[in-house]
Amino acid sequence: MMEDLEKPISLIRDLLSSDIKLERAKGFGAYLSNALKPYISESLYKSLNIIDELSKEKKKALLEQILQELEAFKRPNYLSISTQKQKLRRLRDLNIKIEDMDFLNKNQKKILHASGLNTLIDVLWYFPYTYENRLVSKSISSLALDTYGTVLVKIENLIYDEKEKYPFSIITTDGKTKLALKFKAKDRSVMGWYQKGQSIVVYGMLKEFRGQKYMIHPKIFSESSKEIDIVKPVYPLERFEDPQSFLASSSQKRRKLLESSIKAILNYYKDYWQNLQDILPEEFLKDNDLIPLSTAFKIIHAEDYFKDFKSFESMLSKAKKRFLYEEIFVFELAMLKRRSLVKSLNAPSINADPDSIIKEVQSHISFPLTNAQKRAITEIINDMKSTKPMSRLLQGDVGSGKTMVSIASALAVLKEGFQVALMVPTEILANQHYKNFHDFFSKLGYRVGLLTSSTSKTDIHKLISIGEINVVIGTHALVQEKVKFKNLGLAIVDEQHRFGVAQRQILLEKNNNLMPHMLYMSATPIPRTIAMGIFGDLDISVLDEMPAMRKPVKTSVLYSDNQKDMAFLIEHIKKELSNGNKVYIVYPLIEESEKLDLKAAQTEYEKWKNIFKDYKVLLLHGRMNDKEKSSVMEEFKESGHILVSTTVIEVGIDVKEASTIVIEDAHRFGLSQLHQLRGRVGRGDKEGYCFLLVNSSFIKSQKITEQNATLQRLRIMVKTRNGFEISLEDLKLRGPGDVLGLSQSGYFGFNFADLKNEEHLRLMSTIREAIPKYKKGISEDLMWFVNKKYMDEKVIVA
Ligand code: ADP
Ligand code: MG
């Protein structure tokens, strides 16, 4: 790096040394901008390109500014990566346990551990969330209003006036401008702490009122304090595993302790991390103008001298850019590695002809398969021809007919003599799928088994292990229990976004080390770019077409505290029931701890039962056990009329006679959830209705911004039927981490990459595609880091 800079720097010095040269020289702007692009801020870079057109003074100022920015890279510890390779530390050398750091005391270790930090590496990647500008300005006028800054001043006067909101004022000056420091002090004794004529350094937010400049509760330092003339990093104080043990100390004290501990570690191991070999391939750094890792650490932890806050900020943006790219590179590399791990395993090759499977399936069902279903079936069957295991995501809006696609795929596998497993999140869904698969496959001579926590085990286990049962439908019990397969060829995972490497490994072990093909089905139609960003290691098939004849569900908003609205609703339900249709009434999930004014499903159930005395009203709620839930569901399907329920009916449930869904307190559900719920009706060729109930006085009690957001979401639901559009809106509002029920930080380990940011998503796909190009530069250290970060149970979908 230093040698890269030597030439341009000496050119700049040369130019600055003589006015004549500076005036006459032409065309050096292009050379400099090219050579310096990675090292200087964008605005300087842009100005360089037009330097020929600038006046002599401006040229001079610009070059001087550039020299300043380059200072940071010139110091010895910003050594070039390429020339110093032998001497550099490797990342693994930095895997030093905090436990073993003898220079830390017990409390320091404790607070570091409580913050989730266990090694030097953890500390290095633990980033401040903000910085205090403690660089001392020479004058008050050079501070910007309404921002924090530090300035050296002299005390002119001390005032105590208890009638004031801030009784204690220190009037100071920098020689030209006056600055009042205001405090809420209890009594006059503070007057004795300071003297007129004393020089102090103050850090605070500069305010102005009627031409008077002031700061409220600034921090005050002596001129010789070590706490000034620095950029002070502020680290997040969170993730306390055991807040009890720290209760004794205030958060301010804890912050001090944490910061001093981090500082101590960074200081003690300076030689290690400042001479750290970069983990990213050199070519990747060059191609993307990224600064080296050790430099980036130095900036992000503010472990350097910075001339002014502006130049710090411009360097910080470079450090952040580097870590953003690093995060994505590491994540995508992990995805690729997982993929190649999976692909290195053997799967049974399924030699089926998609067209004849489609024909056969078609001959057993009463409706025509949609083109999208046929396309997905073809993609899946073709994929399973390979001896490499398939990892495929089948995406389709609610009601698009994913089950049929999975049945066709299963048929292809069964015909080749292999077993099929289908895993679902709830027992109710397991029952439903069991019925579908059983209806379809038993006619063809295949045996279907159900394995949930409430079915009897031993017989089924045995039948599965000897291959007597061909298709197993089950909940997580399928991976948890001791069940062994004879020859599992395809595992289907429905409506579950969390199926990690660990579970996949278990499947492998349960299947004599033969890896089954995997098909994941999801009704959250997330856009391809986002899906690829998150599930980078999956192929995707999309059902972008609804079965013909299906009518859109009519959606409207009703006010639950408006009598007319409610009378209308009851009339509607009566009409539907008399036509032989069924009705869902859904309440937000009740949790015992929740103090919010939620209607208990139980009392609501009584209410509906009273209104519809002649009909069978059933109750389903989250605190029933699986068996109870299943039997309520069965009863509803068989002979029930109205099902009052909490959100457990949300995913996958398919009752064809259900024509109406009433969603109480609709504002409490996310958009995707509302759409899922609405998808429970209008599944046959009948007209479907969805009523979103809200309490108008509740809405009015919300803050205006919340009110708008609530109404906006309800409007989207009324206006839009397309799950894809709804999902897009939801993603905009909540981000994929929440929409998919994955906690974003935990699952992706991102500090800077934001899955809501389209630019970042594009970057993810660009980097994913570019990784093979950098294969040679991928070091053992990098792979070690990837493993450390992503190869444990934290993974998403394999
Ligand atoms: P999802 O994609 O939400 O899982 P399902 O697979 O449960 O949807 O299908 C919804 C309903 O549509 C089911 O009752 C199913 O039998 C029916 N169905 C599936 N494919 C078609 C089709 N091509 N034409 C008409 N109805 C279909
Ligand atoms: Mg489904």
mmCIF file of C-alpha atoms in Angstrom, residues 506-663:
data_model
loop_
_atom_site.group_PDB
_atom_site.id
_atom_site.type_symbol
_atom_site.label_atom_id
_atom_site.label_comp_id
_atom_site.label_asym_id
_atom_site.label_seq_id
_atom_site.Cartn_x
_atom_site.Cartn_y
_atom_site.Cartn_z
ATOM 1 C CA ILE A 506 -29.836 -36.226 11.149
ATOM 2 C CA LEU A 507 -31.828 -37.211 8.090
ATOM 3 C CA LEU A 508 -28.639 -38.477 6.533
ATOM 4 C CA GLU A 509 -27.906 -40.607 9.544
ATOM 5 C CA LYS A 510 -31.422 -41.948 9.609
ATOM 6 C CA ASN A 511 -31.097 -43.019 6.012
ATOM 7 C CA ASN A 512 -27.990 -45.196 5.906
ATOM 8 C CA ASN A 513 -25.929 -42.199 4.808
ATOM 9 C CA LEU A 514 -27.888 -41.682 1.661
ATOM 10 C CA MET A 515 -28.932 -38.054 1.265
ATOM 11 C CA PRO A 516 -32.550 -37.627 0.211
ATOM 12 C CA HIS A 517 -33.578 -34.969 -2.280
ATOM 13 C CA MET A 518 -35.063 -31.994 -0.430
ATOM 14 C CA LEU A 519 -38.097 -29.950 -1.392
ATOM 15 C CA TYR A 520 -39.060 -26.928 0.729
ATOM 16 C CA MET A 521 -42.490 -25.413 0.235
ATOM 17 C CA SER A 522 -43.278 -21.865 1.260
ATOM 18 C CA ALA A 523 -46.367 -19.711 0.923
ATOM 19 C CA THR A 524 -44.491 -16.504 1.603
ATOM 20 C CA PRO A 525 -43.875 -15.446 -1.950
ATOM 21 C CA ILE A 526 -40.712 -13.491 -1.368
ATOM 22 C CA PRO A 527 -39.086 -11.948 -4.437
ATOM 23 C CA ARG A 528 -36.381 -13.969 -6.045
ATOM 24 C CA THR A 529 -33.635 -11.481 -5.239
ATOM 25 C CA ILE A 530 -34.445 -11.642 -1.555
ATOM 26 C CA ALA A 531 -34.913 -15.397 -1.587
ATOM 27 C CA MET A 532 -31.535 -15.833 -3.211
ATOM 28 C CA GLY A 533 -29.988 -13.438 -0.731
ATOM 29 C CA ILE A 534 -31.273 -15.457 2.163
ATOM 30 C CA PHE A 535 -31.432 -18.974 0.829
ATOM 31 C CA GLY A 536 -28.518 -18.528 -1.511
ATOM 32 C CA ASP A 537 -27.985 -22.252 -1.701
ATOM 33 C CA LEU A 538 -31.420 -23.221 -2.969
ATOM 34 C CA ASP A 539 -32.881 -23.611 -6.419
ATOM 35 C CA ILE A 540 -36.300 -22.098 -6.723
ATOM 36 C CA SER A 541 -39.496 -23.134 -8.487
ATOM 37 C CA VAL A 542 -42.382 -20.702 -8.507
ATOM 38 C CA LEU A 543 -46.126 -21.255 -8.793
ATOM 39 C CA ASP A 544 -47.119 -17.940 -10.318
ATOM 40 C CA GLU A 545 -50.596 -18.967 -11.365
ATOM 41 C CA MET A 546 -53.756 -19.678 -9.413
ATOM 42 C CA PRO A 547 -56.038 -22.588 -10.253
ATOM 43 C CA ALA A 548 -58.732 -21.519 -12.711
ATOM 44 C CA MET A 549 -62.232 -20.841 -11.394
ATOM 45 C CA ARG A 550 -60.884 -19.498 -8.158
ATOM 46 C CA LYS A 551 -62.604 -16.235 -7.307
ATOM 47 C CA PRO A 552 -60.770 -13.543 -5.366
ATOM 48 C CA VAL A 553 -61.827 -13.289 -1.744
ATOM 49 C CA LYS A 554 -63.937 -10.177 -1.153
ATOM 50 C CA THR A 555 -62.282 -8.222 1.627
ATOM 51 C CA SER A 556 -63.712 -5.405 3.705
ATOM 52 C CA VAL A 557 -62.963 -3.552 6.930
ATOM 53 C CA LEU A 558 -65.654 -3.397 9.628
ATOM 54 C CA TYR A 559 -65.654 -1.514 12.911
ATOM 55 C CA SER A 560 -66.261 -3.845 15.800
ATOM 56 C CA ASP A 561 -67.683 -1.009 17.904
ATOM 57 C CA ASN A 562 -70.166 0.028 15.253
ATOM 58 C CA GLN A 563 -73.549 -1.634 15.682
ATOM 59 C CA LYS A 564 -74.532 -1.368 12.029
ATOM 60 C CA ASP A 565 -71.307 -3.039 10.942
ATOM 61 C CA MET A 566 -71.761 -5.866 13.400
ATOM 62 C CA ALA A 567 -75.425 -6.398 12.460
ATOM 63 C CA PHE A 568 -74.367 -6.604 8.835
ATOM 64 C CA LEU A 569 -71.689 -9.157 9.694
ATOM 65 C CA ILE A 570 -74.098 -11.369 11.612
ATOM 66 C CA GLU A 571 -76.603 -11.258 8.762
ATOM 67 C CA HIS A 572 -73.860 -12.249 6.346
ATOM 68 C CA ILE A 573 -72.750 -15.181 8.482
ATOM 69 C CA LYS A 574 -76.339 -16.384 8.838
ATOM 70 C CA LYS A 575 -76.762 -16.359 5.085
ATOM 71 C CA GLU A 576 -73.535 -18.269 4.509
ATOM 72 C CA LEU A 577 -74.394 -20.876 7.135
ATOM 73 C CA SER A 578 -77.840 -21.407 5.665
ATOM 74 C CA ASN A 579 -76.149 -22.061 2.321
ATOM 75 C CA GLY A 580 -74.135 -24.841 3.918
ATOM 76 C CA ASN A 581 -70.895 -22.879 4.189
ATOM 77 C CA LYS A 582 -68.527 -22.657 7.151
ATOM 78 C CA VAL A 583 -67.040 -19.668 8.958
ATOM 79 C CA TYR A 584 -63.744 -18.946 10.739
ATOM 80 C CA ILE A 585 -63.520 -16.312 13.432
ATOM 81 C CA VAL A 586 -59.944 -15.541 14.333
ATOM 82 C CA TYR A 587 -58.462 -13.693 17.299
ATOM 83 C CA PRO A 588 -54.867 -12.649 17.846
ATOM 84 C CA LEU A 589 -52.980 -15.197 19.887
ATOM 85 C CA ILE A 590 -53.508 -14.856 23.592
ATOM 86 C CA GLU A 591 -50.522 -15.077 25.816
ATOM 87 C CA GLU A 592 -50.841 -15.124 29.540
ATOM 88 C CA SER A 593 -48.165 -12.528 29.970
ATOM 89 C CA GLU A 594 -49.750 -10.126 27.558
ATOM 90 C CA LYS A 595 -51.391 -7.288 29.367
ATOM 91 C CA LEU A 596 -52.871 -5.729 26.258
ATOM 92 C CA ASP A 597 -56.605 -5.489 26.040
ATOM 93 C CA LEU A 598 -57.126 -8.640 23.992
ATOM 94 C CA LYS A 599 -60.392 -10.418 23.946
ATOM 95 C CA ALA A 600 -60.007 -13.823 25.402
ATOM 96 C CA ALA A 601 -61.015 -16.391 22.833
ATOM 97 C CA GLN A 602 -62.955 -18.198 25.505
ATOM 98 C CA THR A 603 -65.402 -15.356 26.234
ATOM 99 C CA GLU A 604 -65.698 -14.529 22.576
ATOM 100 C CA TYR A 605 -66.517 -18.130 21.898
ATOM 101 C CA GLU A 606 -69.406 -17.905 24.379
ATOM 102 C CA LYS A 607 -70.582 -14.764 22.660
ATOM 103 C CA TRP A 608 -70.689 -16.348 19.194
ATOM 104 C CA LYS A 609 -72.292 -19.472 20.566
ATOM 105 C CA ASN A 610 -75.104 -17.364 21.963
ATOM 106 C CA ILE A 611 -75.661 -15.569 18.689
ATOM 107 C CA PHE A 612 -75.714 -18.776 16.637
ATOM 108 C CA LYS A 613 -77.585 -21.118 18.949
ATOM 109 C CA ASP A 614 -78.795 -23.377 16.161
ATOM 110 C CA TYR A 615 -75.322 -24.045 14.828
ATOM 111 C CA LYS A 616 -72.280 -25.912 15.980
ATOM 112 C CA VAL A 617 -69.687 -23.412 17.183
ATOM 113 C CA LEU A 618 -66.242 -24.804 18.068
ATOM 114 C CA LEU A 619 -63.258 -23.349 19.861
ATOM 115 C CA LEU A 620 -59.620 -23.842 18.961
ATOM 116 C CA HIS A 621 -56.882 -22.125 20.905
ATOM 117 C CA GLY A 622 -53.159 -22.155 21.339
ATOM 118 C CA ARG A 623 -53.119 -23.680 24.769
ATOM 119 C CA MET A 624 -54.822 -26.906 23.713
ATOM 120 C CA ASN A 625 -52.523 -29.815 23.171
ATOM 121 C CA ASP A 626 -51.948 -31.241 19.709
ATOM 122 C CA LYS A 627 -54.444 -34.012 20.101
ATOM 123 C CA GLU A 628 -57.206 -31.680 21.217
ATOM 124 C CA LYS A 629 -56.492 -29.311 18.360
ATOM 125 C CA SER A 630 -56.629 -32.089 15.788
ATOM 126 C CA SER A 631 -59.895 -33.424 17.062
ATOM 127 C CA VAL A 632 -61.505 -29.953 17.038
ATOM 128 C CA MET A 633 -60.297 -29.496 13.477
ATOM 129 C CA GLU A 634 -61.719 -32.855 12.454
ATOM 130 C CA GLU A 635 -65.026 -32.037 14.036
ATOM 131 C CA PHE A 636 -65.147 -28.690 12.263
ATOM 132 C CA LYS A 637 -64.486 -30.327 8.917
ATOM 133 C CA GLU A 638 -67.046 -33.060 9.505
ATOM 134 C CA SER A 639 -69.948 -31.335 11.159
ATOM 135 C CA GLY A 640 -68.984 -27.891 12.488
ATOM 136 C CA HIS A 641 -70.275 -24.522 11.324
ATOM 137 C CA ILE A 642 -68.252 -21.834 13.032
ATOM 138 C CA LEU A 643 -64.682 -22.156 14.294
ATOM 139 C CA VAL A 644 -63.572 -19.560 16.812
ATOM 140 C CA SER A 645 -59.827 -19.716 16.896
ATOM 141 C CA THR A 646 -56.509 -18.119 17.664
ATOM 142 C CA THR A 647 -53.909 -18.022 14.907
ATOM 143 C CA VAL A 648 -53.182 -21.740 14.965
ATOM 144 C CA ILE A 649 -55.296 -22.085 11.821
ATOM 145 C CA GLU A 650 -52.924 -19.795 10.041
ATOM 146 C CA VAL A 651 -50.852 -22.095 7.894
ATOM 147 C CA GLY A 652 -51.967 -24.548 5.303
ATOM 148 C CA ILE A 653 -55.404 -25.505 6.586
ATOM 149 C CA ASP A 654 -57.706 -26.466 3.749
ATOM 150 C CA VAL A 655 -61.448 -26.756 4.405
ATOM 151 C CA LYS A 656 -63.269 -26.392 1.134
ATOM 152 C CA GLU A 657 -66.676 -25.427 2.589
ATOM 153 C CA ALA A 658 -65.195 -22.477 4.495
ATOM 154 C CA SER A 659 -66.444 -19.352 2.751
ATOM 155 C CA THR A 660 -65.975 -16.596 5.311
ATOM 156 C CA ILE A 661 -63.200 -15.556 7.645
ATOM 157 C CA VAL A 662 -63.625 -12.865 10.277
ATOM 158 C CA ILE A 663 -60.369 -11.498 11.661
#
